[in-house]
Amino acid sequence: MDTVLQDGCVITGDGTTMFARADVLISGGQILGIDPSCTLHRRSDGSADIIDALGCTITPGIINAHAHGCICGPSMPSGSAPLDDSAVDYNRNRHLLQGTTTLLNVCGLAFPDEIDRGPATVHPMDIHVSTAHTLSNIQAALAVDGAGLSTRHIQATIDQMLSQGAKALGEVGGGQTLGGGAQEYRFIPEAVEREIGLRIDPAVARRLKNAVLGRYLNPGDGVSDEELRVELENCGLAGKVQAEQIRTIVTNSVMPSVSQALAGFEEIARQSARVGYPAIFHNAAPTASRLIELTEKHSAARIVAGHSNHPSFLPDEAVAVAGKLRERGAVVDVSTLDCISTRWRNDPANFDALIESGLVDTISTDYAGGRWDGILEAIHRVVRKKQLSAPAALALATGNVARIFPQLAGDRGLIEKGKRADLVIADSANLGRVRDVFIAGRPIVRNGRIL
Ligand SMILES: [Zn+2]
């Protein structure tokens, strides 16, 4: 054996199994076994590295199946220009330090060969991409942005992407193309600035968007000009922009990509049923009814309802939608967004309601404008609030994800003989505090620092 993680509380990731004190034995990059007697390794030749985990909890590495901003190709479902290398590095390192060992970047339009800039930039975290290459999804991207797309991206197909190593389908739709977060923190503020030379903040953009289009993105649901004038006054914009003008700016920013993105839902559901890969969908108030429809129409599709705690839902509505989706065989994912500790734009009401409903299958981060909170922070919250036991909570980001995304993570996600030795050692009193991370048996993070 090469390495022994000694005397930790061990949570295996299967949803129920936990050892108050045990050793985890690693050999050749894989888990050799769990030793609750904490004695086995003393009988070996003594050459193994011994890592003391007393007072800590040993878990499988986190598998995050809905993230953005961690690849060097076109970013977001809007096919926007790639992020700067330094932003990509920062995002990757943050995920790693939060205990993520496998990450699926679901921007959806980049090739697997665009994960890294070159061999020198390969990150120790195992990073993969998904594919949303269908006609309507590409048209939706081009309608809102598309600055990162070349002919190669526009002509790519799902089959080509899967043969080159994409691990799932999606993300179908996004905050950019479906009037969600990215419209609030990027596209609407940019459009307002172009038109009236004033930068509004994301909270104001959300209020104006809801006033003009309602939560379901239906221009017919907008408030009257009189009410819109009051809202402009409340937002400190009285006299700076007319009601009529803000209605046009918001509508022109949000709506052009919406119908195409919704058409993309149908195309990806059909493709998922055909190829048997899981498909991640943007689940939010404007898309929920379409998604429920698709679970009935394409029962063989493997539908993952991404970020089912999306802030466009009211808490009861998020639970009702998740219930309908799950009844019809879909996977219910929730994202940390900035809900857990950052609370930049979002709060945990929908997250808590869904966890307490028992409907959640997986936890991911999504992006939240780069302000996402760590998955282990969210798990710590769930355990401390006694919403779930620690083994049940941990499974949402380990064993469950591996089962639902076999092409991505079938060989990991559990502390079990023969699985890849992706492991986290975290503070037992606060699982959000990651001390060490091992990937394929190699130490990558030690005492909170990347080696
Ligand atoms: Zn999304």
Short mmCIF file of C-alpha atoms and ligand atoms in Angstrom, two decimals:
data_model
loop_
_atom_site.label_atom_id
_atom_site.label_comp_id
_atom_site.label_asym_id
_atom_site.label_seq_id
_atom_site.Cartn_x
_atom_site.Cartn_y
_atom_site.Cartn_z
CA MET A 1 0.00 0.00 0.00
CA ASP A 2 1.19 3.53 -0.81
CA THR A 3 -0.76 5.80 1.53
CA VAL A 4 -2.87 5.44 4.66
CA LEU A 5 -5.30 8.11 5.81
CA GLN A 6 -5.35 7.26 9.47
CA ASP A 7 -7.88 7.59 12.30
CA GLY A 8 -10.49 9.72 10.52
CA CYS A 9 -14.25 9.58 10.58
CA VAL A 10 -14.95 7.92 7.21
CA ILE A 11 -18.08 8.63 5.14
CA THR A 12 -18.14 6.39 2.09
CA GLY A 13 -20.52 8.33 -0.20
CA ASP A 14 -23.17 5.61 -0.57
CA GLY A 15 -25.70 7.60 1.47
CA THR A 16 -25.68 5.53 4.65
CA THR A 17 -22.23 4.18 5.58
CA MET A 18 -20.08 5.97 8.11
CA PHE A 19 -17.28 4.76 10.38
CA ALA A 20 -16.66 6.91 13.45
CA ARG A 21 -12.96 6.00 13.23
CA ALA A 22 -11.16 4.08 10.52
CA ASP A 23 -8.17 4.05 8.17
CA VAL A 24 -8.48 4.41 4.41
CA LEU A 25 -5.86 2.41 2.52
CA ILE A 26 -4.66 3.55 -0.92
CA SER A 27 -2.63 1.61 -3.45
CA GLY A 28 -1.78 2.31 -7.10
CA GLY A 29 -4.12 5.31 -7.28
CA GLN A 30 -7.10 3.28 -6.07
CA ILE A 31 -8.84 2.58 -2.79
CA LEU A 32 -7.55 -0.67 -1.34
CA GLY A 33 -10.06 -0.75 1.50
CA ILE A 34 -11.36 0.70 4.76
CA ASP A 35 -9.91 -0.61 7.99
CA PRO A 36 -12.14 0.09 11.01
CA SER A 37 -9.61 -1.67 13.27
CA CYS A 38 -6.94 0.92 12.33
CA THR A 39 -4.28 -1.82 12.57
CA LEU A 40 -3.93 -3.43 9.14
CA HIS A 41 -1.30 -1.05 7.81
CA ARG A 42 1.04 -1.83 10.69
CA ARG A 43 1.40 -5.31 9.31
CA SER A 44 2.64 -4.03 5.93
CA ASP A 45 6.30 -3.24 5.20
CA GLY A 46 6.13 0.25 6.75
CA SER A 47 6.87 2.11 3.51
CA ALA A 48 3.40 3.70 3.19
CA ASP A 49 2.86 7.43 3.75
CA ILE A 50 0.79 7.84 6.88
CA ILE A 51 -1.53 10.86 6.96
CA ASP A 52 -3.06 11.54 10.35
CA ALA A 53 -6.76 12.42 9.98
CA LEU A 54 -7.71 12.46 13.67
CA GLY A 55 -10.49 15.02 14.28
CA CYS A 56 -11.22 15.08 10.56
CA THR A 57 -13.70 13.46 8.22
CA ILE A 58 -12.55 11.53 5.15
CA THR A 59 -14.96 11.65 2.21
CA PRO A 60 -14.80 10.86 -1.49
CA GLY A 61 -13.67 13.82 -3.61
CA ILE A 62 -16.56 16.07 -4.59
CA ILE A 63 -17.97 15.55 -8.09
CA ASN A 64 -19.41 18.79 -9.37
CA ALA A 65 -21.55 18.14 -12.45
CA HIS A 66 -22.71 21.71 -13.09
CA ALA A 67 -19.99 24.35 -13.18
CA HIS A 68 -18.87 27.09 -15.56
CA GLY A 69 -15.75 29.19 -16.07
CA CYS A 70 -13.19 26.35 -15.78
CA ILE A 71 -12.22 25.83 -19.43
CA CYS A 72 -10.37 27.87 -22.04
CA GLY A 73 -12.99 27.56 -24.84
CA PRO A 74 -16.23 29.49 -25.50
CA SER A 75 -17.94 30.24 -22.21
CA MET A 76 -21.56 29.86 -21.13
CA PRO A 77 -24.55 28.64 -23.19
CA SER A 78 -24.30 32.05 -24.89
CA GLY A 79 -21.05 30.93 -26.58
CA SER A 80 -19.37 34.04 -25.16
CA ALA A 81 -15.65 34.77 -25.58
CA PRO A 82 -13.41 32.56 -23.41
CA LEU A 83 -12.56 33.84 -19.94
CA ASP A 84 -9.03 35.15 -19.33
CA ASP A 85 -6.53 32.43 -18.42
CA SER A 86 -6.07 33.98 -14.98
CA ALA A 87 -9.84 33.84 -14.30
CA VAL A 88 -9.94 30.19 -15.40
CA ASP A 89 -7.01 29.38 -13.11
CA TYR A 90 -8.60 31.16 -10.19
CA ASN A 91 -11.92 29.37 -10.71
CA ARG A 92 -10.25 25.96 -10.97
CA ASN A 93 -8.12 26.50 -7.89
CA ARG A 94 -11.13 27.63 -5.88
CA HIS A 95 -13.06 24.49 -6.82
CA LEU A 96 -10.07 22.31 -5.92
CA LEU A 97 -9.59 24.02 -2.56
CA GLN A 98 -13.31 23.48 -1.90
CA GLY A 99 -12.75 19.72 -2.26
CA THR A 100 -13.82 19.18 -5.87
CA THR A 101 -11.80 16.50 -7.63
CA THR A 102 -13.99 15.96 -10.73
CA LEU A 103 -15.71 18.85 -12.48
CA LEU A 104 -18.08 18.96 -15.44
CA ASN A 105 -17.96 22.35 -17.14
CA VAL A 106 -21.41 22.67 -18.70
CA CYS A 107 -20.99 25.80 -20.82
CA GLY A 108 -21.78 23.28 -23.55
CA LEU A 109 -20.23 24.69 -26.73
CA ALA A 110 -16.46 24.13 -26.21
CA PHE A 111 -14.54 21.15 -27.58
CA PRO A 112 -12.77 18.75 -25.19
CA ASP A 113 -9.47 19.98 -26.67
CA GLU A 114 -10.31 23.48 -25.37
CA ILE A 115 -10.41 22.46 -21.70
CA ASP A 116 -6.76 23.50 -21.35
CA ARG A 117 -4.69 26.05 -23.28
CA GLY A 118 -1.99 23.41 -23.77
CA PRO A 119 -0.27 20.54 -21.93
CA ALA A 120 1.45 23.00 -19.57
CA THR A 121 -1.87 24.31 -18.25
CA VAL A 122 -3.46 20.95 -17.37
CA HIS A 123 -4.95 21.24 -13.89
CA PRO A 124 -4.77 18.40 -11.34
CA MET A 125 -8.58 18.46 -10.96
CA ASP A 126 -10.26 16.17 -13.51
CA ILE A 127 -12.14 18.60 -15.78
CA HIS A 128 -14.55 17.57 -18.55
CA VAL A 129 -17.04 19.24 -20.87
CA SER A 130 -20.61 18.63 -22.00
CA THR A 131 -22.18 19.27 -25.40
CA ALA A 132 -25.26 21.24 -26.44
CA HIS A 133 -24.45 21.30 -30.15
CA THR A 134 -27.86 21.40 -31.78
CA LEU A 135 -29.22 23.96 -34.22
CA SER A 136 -31.50 25.85 -31.84
CA ASN A 137 -28.98 26.00 -29.01
CA ILE A 138 -26.37 27.48 -31.33
CA GLN A 139 -28.93 29.94 -32.71
CA ALA A 140 -29.86 30.95 -29.16
CA ALA A 141 -26.17 31.56 -28.37
CA LEU A 142 -25.72 33.66 -31.50
CA ALA A 143 -28.88 35.66 -30.71
CA VAL A 144 -27.53 36.83 -27.36
CA ASP A 145 -23.74 36.77 -27.91
CA GLY A 146 -21.76 33.99 -29.67
CA ALA A 147 -18.50 35.98 -29.65
CA GLY A 148 -16.50 32.87 -28.69
CA LEU A 149 -17.89 30.65 -31.46
CA SER A 150 -15.96 29.79 -34.63
CA THR A 151 -17.21 27.82 -37.64
CA ARG A 152 -15.88 24.67 -35.97
CA HIS A 153 -18.15 25.19 -32.95
CA ILE A 154 -21.15 26.11 -35.06
CA GLN A 155 -20.81 23.01 -37.25
CA ALA A 156 -20.05 20.52 -34.45
CA THR A 157 -22.51 17.74 -33.71
CA ILE A 158 -23.43 15.86 -30.54
CA ASP A 159 -22.00 12.60 -31.95
CA GLN A 160 -18.71 14.24 -32.86
CA MET A 161 -18.43 15.80 -29.39
CA LEU A 162 -19.22 12.54 -27.57
CA SER A 163 -16.67 10.66 -29.67
CA GLN A 164 -14.06 13.28 -28.67
CA GLY A 165 -14.82 12.83 -24.97
CA ALA A 166 -17.74 15.06 -23.92
CA LYS A 167 -19.32 13.40 -20.88
CA ALA A 168 -22.93 14.67 -20.89
CA LEU A 169 -25.38 16.81 -22.86
CA GLY A 170 -26.25 20.40 -21.96
CA GLU A 171 -26.43 22.79 -20.29
CA VAL A 172 -29.51 23.50 -22.35
CA GLY A 173 -30.32 27.15 -21.94
CA GLY A 174 -28.71 29.37 -19.37
CA GLY A 175 -29.12 32.65 -17.57
CA GLN A 176 -27.86 34.38 -20.71
CA THR A 177 -30.31 32.84 -23.19
CA LEU A 178 -33.25 32.42 -20.80
CA GLY A 179 -33.40 35.67 -18.89
CA GLY A 180 -31.72 34.36 -15.72
CA GLY A 181 -28.76 35.44 -13.59
CA ALA A 182 -26.40 36.44 -16.40
CA GLN A 183 -29.02 38.80 -17.83
CA GLU A 184 -29.13 40.44 -14.40
CA TYR A 185 -25.41 40.72 -13.74
CA ARG A 186 -24.19 41.20 -17.30
CA PHE A 187 -26.44 41.68 -20.33
CA ILE A 188 -29.16 44.05 -19.00
CA PRO A 189 -26.62 46.31 -17.16
CA GLU A 190 -24.51 46.42 -20.35
CA ALA A 191 -27.54 47.32 -22.49
CA VAL A 192 -28.67 50.04 -20.06
CA GLU A 193 -25.15 51.46 -20.00
CA ARG A 194 -25.03 51.55 -23.81
CA GLU A 195 -28.38 53.35 -24.01
CA ILE A 196 -28.27 55.83 -21.12
CA GLY A 197 -24.63 55.79 -19.97
CA LEU A 198 -25.46 54.56 -16.48
CA ARG A 199 -24.37 51.26 -14.86
CA ILE A 200 -27.15 49.59 -12.83
CA ASP A 201 -26.48 46.83 -10.35
CA PRO A 202 -27.77 43.26 -10.70
CA ALA A 203 -30.50 43.66 -8.07
CA VAL A 204 -31.93 46.62 -10.00
CA ALA A 205 -31.69 44.67 -13.27
CA ARG A 206 -33.70 41.84 -11.69
CA ARG A 207 -36.41 44.22 -10.47
CA LEU A 208 -36.72 45.89 -13.86
CA LYS A 209 -36.74 42.53 -15.66
CA ASN A 210 -39.51 41.23 -13.40
CA ALA A 211 -41.49 44.45 -13.86
CA VAL A 212 -41.21 44.34 -17.66
CA LEU A 213 -41.48 40.58 -18.34
CA GLY A 214 -42.69 38.94 -15.13
CA ARG A 215 -41.03 35.81 -13.68
CA TYR A 216 -42.10 33.71 -16.66
CA LEU A 217 -40.62 36.02 -19.34
CA ASN A 218 -43.94 36.86 -20.90
CA PRO A 219 -44.07 40.50 -22.13
CA GLY A 220 -47.87 40.31 -21.60
CA ASP A 221 -47.25 39.86 -17.83
CA GLY A 222 -45.41 43.20 -17.53
CA VAL A 223 -46.69 45.99 -15.28
CA SER A 224 -48.33 49.18 -16.63
CA ASP A 225 -46.24 52.23 -17.57
CA GLU A 226 -47.48 53.92 -14.42
CA GLU A 227 -46.28 51.03 -12.20
CA LEU A 228 -43.02 50.87 -14.13
CA ARG A 229 -42.45 54.59 -13.42
CA VAL A 230 -42.90 53.85 -9.70
CA GLU A 231 -40.41 50.97 -9.94
CA LEU A 232 -37.89 53.24 -11.72
CA GLU A 233 -38.32 55.74 -8.91
CA ASN A 234 -37.78 52.97 -6.30
CA CYS A 235 -34.59 52.00 -8.12
CA GLY A 236 -33.27 55.59 -8.12
CA LEU A 237 -33.71 55.92 -11.89
CA ALA A 238 -36.53 58.50 -12.00
CA GLY A 239 -35.77 61.15 -14.61
CA LYS A 240 -32.83 59.14 -15.98
CA VAL A 241 -34.79 56.82 -18.25
CA GLN A 242 -38.39 56.72 -19.49
CA ALA A 243 -40.67 53.74 -18.74
CA GLU A 244 -41.15 53.07 -22.44
CA GLN A 245 -37.38 53.10 -23.03
CA ILE A 246 -36.53 50.68 -20.19
CA ARG A 247 -39.27 48.34 -21.43
CA THR A 248 -37.59 48.24 -24.86
CA ILE A 249 -34.05 47.84 -23.47
CA VAL A 250 -35.01 44.91 -21.20
CA THR A 251 -37.18 43.19 -23.79
CA ASN A 252 -34.51 43.47 -26.50
CA SER A 253 -31.83 42.14 -24.15
CA VAL A 254 -33.77 39.14 -22.84
CA MET A 255 -36.27 37.96 -25.44
CA PRO A 256 -34.43 37.37 -28.75
CA SER A 257 -32.83 34.10 -27.56
CA VAL A 258 -35.71 32.73 -25.46
CA SER A 259 -37.79 30.91 -28.06
CA GLN A 260 -34.68 29.34 -29.61
CA ALA A 261 -33.35 28.22 -26.23
CA LEU A 262 -36.72 26.61 -25.50
CA ALA A 263 -36.63 24.85 -28.88
CA GLY A 264 -33.16 23.61 -27.86
CA PHE A 265 -34.78 21.84 -24.87
CA GLU A 266 -36.70 19.55 -27.20
CA GLU A 267 -33.65 18.82 -29.38
CA ILE A 268 -31.46 17.83 -26.44
CA ALA A 269 -34.16 15.66 -24.83
CA ARG A 270 -34.46 13.76 -28.11
CA GLN A 271 -30.66 13.40 -28.36
CA SER A 272 -30.39 12.20 -24.76
CA ALA A 273 -32.98 9.48 -25.41
CA ARG A 274 -31.03 8.47 -28.52
CA VAL A 275 -27.47 8.39 -27.11
CA GLY A 276 -28.25 7.44 -23.50
CA TYR A 277 -26.18 10.22 -21.92
CA PRO A 278 -27.55 12.39 -19.10
CA ALA A 279 -28.63 15.88 -20.21
CA ILE A 280 -28.51 18.95 -17.98
CA PHE A 281 -31.32 21.46 -18.41
CA HIS A 282 -31.62 25.00 -17.08
CA ASN A 283 -34.55 24.62 -14.66
CA ALA A 284 -36.15 27.96 -13.76
CA ALA A 285 -39.60 29.56 -13.67
CA PRO A 286 -39.69 30.33 -17.43
CA THR A 287 -38.61 26.79 -18.42
CA ALA A 288 -40.19 24.47 -15.82
CA SER A 289 -43.39 23.67 -17.72
CA ARG A 290 -41.41 22.87 -20.89
CA LEU A 291 -39.14 20.58 -18.90
CA ILE A 292 -42.05 18.73 -17.27
CA GLU A 293 -43.60 18.28 -20.72
CA LEU A 294 -40.36 16.78 -22.06
CA THR A 295 -40.10 14.23 -19.23
CA GLU A 296 -43.43 12.86 -20.47
CA LYS A 297 -42.73 13.11 -24.16
CA HIS A 298 -39.21 11.64 -24.05
CA SER A 299 -39.38 9.12 -21.24
CA ALA A 300 -36.08 7.52 -22.31
CA ALA A 301 -34.23 10.84 -22.01
CA ARG A 302 -32.03 11.11 -18.91
CA ILE A 303 -33.10 14.56 -17.78
CA VAL A 304 -31.19 16.39 -15.06
CA ALA A 305 -33.07 19.47 -13.85
CA GLY A 306 -30.15 21.81 -13.08
CA HIS A 307 -30.21 24.32 -10.23
CA SER A 308 -33.82 23.48 -9.29
CA ASN A 309 -33.50 26.11 -6.54
CA HIS A 310 -33.21 28.84 -9.19
CA PRO A 311 -34.06 32.27 -7.71
CA SER A 312 -36.83 32.85 -10.29
CA PHE A 313 -38.91 30.27 -8.35
CA LEU A 314 -40.80 30.92 -5.14
CA PRO A 315 -39.89 28.22 -2.57
CA ASP A 316 -43.22 26.32 -2.80
CA GLU A 317 -43.09 26.51 -6.56
CA ALA A 318 -39.52 25.13 -6.68
CA VAL A 319 -40.66 22.16 -4.55
CA ALA A 320 -43.81 21.56 -6.65
CA VAL A 321 -41.80 21.62 -9.90
CA ALA A 322 -39.12 19.32 -8.48
CA GLY A 323 -41.84 16.91 -7.29
CA LYS A 324 -43.40 16.71 -10.75
CA LEU A 325 -40.04 16.27 -12.45
CA ARG A 326 -38.91 13.54 -10.10
CA GLU A 327 -42.22 11.64 -10.37
CA ARG A 328 -41.56 11.53 -14.10
CA GLY A 329 -38.04 10.16 -13.69
CA ALA A 330 -35.92 13.31 -13.85
CA VAL A 331 -32.94 13.96 -11.59
CA VAL A 332 -33.29 16.98 -9.29
CA ASP A 333 -30.11 18.99 -8.91
CA VAL A 334 -29.68 22.04 -6.67
CA SER A 335 -26.81 24.52 -6.93
CA THR A 336 -25.05 26.36 -4.15
CA LEU A 337 -24.99 29.53 -6.32
CA ASP A 338 -24.11 32.33 -3.87
CA CYS A 339 -26.88 31.14 -1.51
CA ILE A 340 -24.86 29.63 1.32
CA SER A 341 -22.46 32.22 2.70
CA THR A 342 -21.80 34.85 0.03
CA ARG A 343 -25.46 35.94 -0.43
CA TRP A 344 -24.53 38.44 -3.14
CA ARG A 345 -27.82 38.14 -5.01
CA ASN A 346 -29.45 34.99 -3.67
CA ASP A 347 -30.57 33.49 -0.37
CA PRO A 348 -30.97 29.87 0.75
CA ALA A 349 -34.82 29.76 0.96
CA ASN A 350 -35.29 27.61 -2.18
CA PHE A 351 -32.25 25.46 -1.38
CA ASP A 352 -33.54 24.71 2.13
CA ALA A 353 -37.10 24.05 0.94
CA LEU A 354 -35.89 21.51 -1.62
CA ILE A 355 -33.50 19.75 0.77
CA GLU A 356 -36.26 19.52 3.39
CA SER A 357 -38.66 18.12 0.79
CA GLY A 358 -36.31 15.14 0.30
CA LEU A 359 -36.47 15.58 -3.48
CA VAL A 360 -32.81 16.45 -4.11
CA ASP A 361 -30.53 13.99 -5.93
CA THR A 362 -27.39 16.07 -6.47
CA ILE A 363 -25.68 19.31 -5.41
CA SER A 364 -23.55 21.33 -7.81
CA THR A 365 -22.25 24.89 -7.73
CA ASP A 366 -23.32 26.49 -11.05
CA TYR A 367 -21.52 29.85 -11.51
CA ALA A 368 -23.46 32.76 -9.93
CA GLY A 369 -21.30 35.32 -11.72
CA GLY A 370 -18.19 33.69 -10.24
CA ARG A 371 -19.51 34.05 -6.67
CA TRP A 372 -20.49 30.40 -6.12
CA ASP A 373 -20.14 28.89 -2.63
CA GLY A 374 -18.44 25.50 -2.07
CA ILE A 375 -20.45 22.29 -2.12
CA LEU A 376 -18.98 21.14 1.20
CA GLU A 377 -20.06 24.45 2.75
CA ALA A 378 -23.60 23.65 1.62
CA ILE A 379 -23.31 20.11 2.99
CA HIS A 380 -22.07 21.45 6.30
CA ARG A 381 -25.15 23.70 6.45
CA VAL A 382 -27.50 20.78 5.67
CA VAL A 383 -25.92 18.58 8.36
CA ARG A 384 -25.75 21.30 11.01
CA LYS A 385 -29.40 22.23 10.42
CA LYS A 386 -30.21 18.49 10.76
CA GLN A 387 -31.93 18.49 7.38
CA LEU A 388 -30.05 15.29 6.48
CA SER A 389 -27.53 12.95 8.12
CA ALA A 390 -23.90 13.50 7.11
CA PRO A 391 -23.78 10.31 4.97
CA ALA A 392 -27.02 11.24 3.17
CA ALA A 393 -25.85 14.81 2.56
CA LEU A 394 -22.41 13.75 1.31
CA ALA A 395 -23.92 11.29 -1.17
CA LEU A 396 -25.54 14.22 -3.00
CA ALA A 397 -22.10 15.31 -4.19
CA THR A 398 -20.32 11.95 -4.44
CA GLY A 399 -22.03 8.55 -4.85
CA ASN A 400 -25.24 9.93 -6.35
CA VAL A 401 -23.40 12.02 -8.94
CA ALA A 402 -21.26 9.03 -9.94
CA ARG A 403 -24.39 6.90 -10.42
CA ILE A 404 -26.24 9.54 -12.45
CA PHE A 405 -23.20 10.48 -14.58
CA PRO A 406 -21.53 7.09 -15.23
CA GLN A 407 -19.59 8.36 -18.28
CA LEU A 408 -18.10 11.13 -16.14
CA ALA A 409 -17.53 9.43 -12.82
CA GLY A 410 -18.49 5.73 -12.85
CA ASP A 411 -15.07 4.77 -11.48
CA ARG A 412 -15.16 7.10 -8.43
CA GLY A 413 -17.44 8.82 -5.92
CA LEU A 414 -17.33 6.08 -3.27
CA ILE A 415 -14.73 4.99 -0.73
CA GLU A 416 -14.82 1.38 -1.81
CA LYS A 417 -12.22 -1.14 -2.95
CA GLY A 418 -11.19 -0.55 -6.57
CA LYS A 419 -12.56 2.99 -6.88
CA ARG A 420 -10.27 5.82 -7.90
CA ALA A 421 -8.63 7.28 -4.78
CA ASP A 422 -10.12 10.77 -4.99
CA LEU A 423 -10.43 11.77 -1.35
CA VAL A 424 -10.96 14.79 0.85
CA ILE A 425 -9.95 15.29 4.47
CA ALA A 426 -12.10 18.01 6.05
CA ASP A 427 -12.57 19.37 9.56
CA SER A 428 -15.23 17.23 11.29
CA ALA A 429 -16.66 20.31 13.03
CA ASN A 430 -16.99 22.14 9.71
CA LEU A 431 -16.93 20.04 6.55
CA GLY A 432 -16.56 23.26 4.55
CA ARG A 433 -12.98 23.51 5.82
CA VAL A 434 -10.98 21.32 3.49
CA ARG A 435 -7.57 20.33 4.79
CA ASP A 436 -6.21 17.81 2.26
CA VAL A 437 -7.25 16.63 -1.20
CA PHE A 438 -6.00 13.48 -2.95
CA ILE A 439 -6.61 12.80 -6.64
CA ALA A 440 -5.98 9.28 -7.95
CA GLY A 441 -4.04 8.67 -4.73
CA ARG A 442 -1.72 11.68 -5.15
CA PRO A 443 -1.69 14.45 -2.55
CA ILE A 444 -2.78 17.66 -4.35
CA VAL A 445 -3.83 19.90 -1.46
CA ARG A 446 -2.11 19.74 1.93
CA ASN A 447 -3.14 21.87 4.91
CA GLY A 448 -5.34 24.03 2.67
CA ARG A 449 -2.60 24.74 0.10
CA ILE A 450 -2.22 23.48 -3.42
CA LEU A 451 1.06 21.57 -3.68
ZN ZN B 1 -28.42 27.35 -15.85
#
